[in-house]
Amino acid sequence: MLTVDEALDRLRQGIRSTNVEPIDLADADGRVPATRDVVAAIDVPPFANSAMDGFAVRTSDGTEERRIVGESRAGGPAAPPVEPGTAVRVMTGAPIPDGADAVVPIEEATDEEGRLRVAKAPAPGAHVRRAALDVARGQTIELPAAPLSPSSIGLLAALGIGSLEVRRRPRVAILSTGDELRPVGSVLERGEIHDANAPALAAAVREAGGEAIVLERAPDDPAEIERRVDEAAGSADLLVASGGVSVGAHDHVRGVIERLGTLDFWRIAVQPGKPLAYGRIGGVPVIGLPGNPVSALVTFELFVRPMIRAMLGLAGDGRQRVQASVHERIGKDLPRRAYLRVRVERRGDEVTATATGGQGSSQLLPLATANGLLVVPEGVEATEPGACYEAILLGALA
Ligand code: AMP
Ligand code: MG
């Protein structure tokens, strides 16, 4: 059996990043820039402006009374210069008129019939946002190694960058296999279940930054599976199948990968999970995940999510990890590393993890209500009450 880390290393080998494509800034949220370095072509802000509504003054006038000679408003016409003994009314974001070197906020001044009185002498630069305060022209900005956030998009817009090159979203084909599966919306006959994996894995693909292409479900028929896999391998960057990957009489995914390409079949010391078929068909990586929905989603999280991110040029799984203490005994399979479904909460100074329900690999409800996967190492058969374990956060800390 491979360890989780060994399997992950092998899966990452030979992953190529997707090519780059230009995109309008308006469509760029969540996309990964092809290059993180951006050189500013302009100053931000482009000109010195007021941080407050108030009066632009010369600090050399001290506390003297000043004559108000005009107004500067954001986007308005040019204001007169501030000569000694004068002031100009300014609004937030309005250019600081020539001659002025500080702003007195409205709250700290009185304005009677065009005469301005200030309570105390303003300090040079007070409430003035100088040109290039945020970013200077020619400066190289390093964007975070992550999908573009609203704030990065705002920054690029402020810099006047209306389009940029991003990595193409990896196209991930998703195939559910199993005679018992029916699409959502079907009325189930005896022995049938809804296909939960296709919608769940498609969502997980999108969450990881990929484009999900859901293939028509395949029955447990090697010819049907082969037809879909063959077709998808021609257009996808990655193919993810679920179900039919074990050693049962009706498990055909491994055989299909073997016939169309090359197969590596692994048993991984992971719970839930264990059997995982991996191979390549015409250069396209193909992964066969176990059919049980929790196994499928957890193995996707551990193995497929990092592959999609690697194709986007992003390292790791992009998840936060915390140490959490456990106050119950949650059983697991002794030799395998377990990823238990837990609720991770901050309680005072302590971060705790509590099982969200049964840990069976078919039980989706406890996974759906979990915000973390608790990593319990190989060689133990249960969590030890009072001990701390690493938790991978799938969502925000509760
Ligand atoms: P298998 O890996 O094909 O042996 O399936 C293991 C278990 O997962 C069986 O109980 C299947 O019915 C179930 N299963 C397989 N595929 C899906 C799916 N797409 N949605 C929900 N359950 C599934
Ligand atoms: Mg099956």
XYZ file of C-alpha atoms and ligand atoms in Angstrom, residues 177-178 180 220 243-244 250-251, ligand 2:
9
model
C -20.380 4.403 -13.362
C -22.914 1.967 -11.937
C -27.888 1.382 -9.958
C -21.371 -1.361 -15.463
C -17.343 3.698 -8.962
C -16.401 0.402 -10.519
C -18.776 -5.603 -12.192
C -15.869 -3.219 -11.692
Mg -20.427 -0.137 -8.738
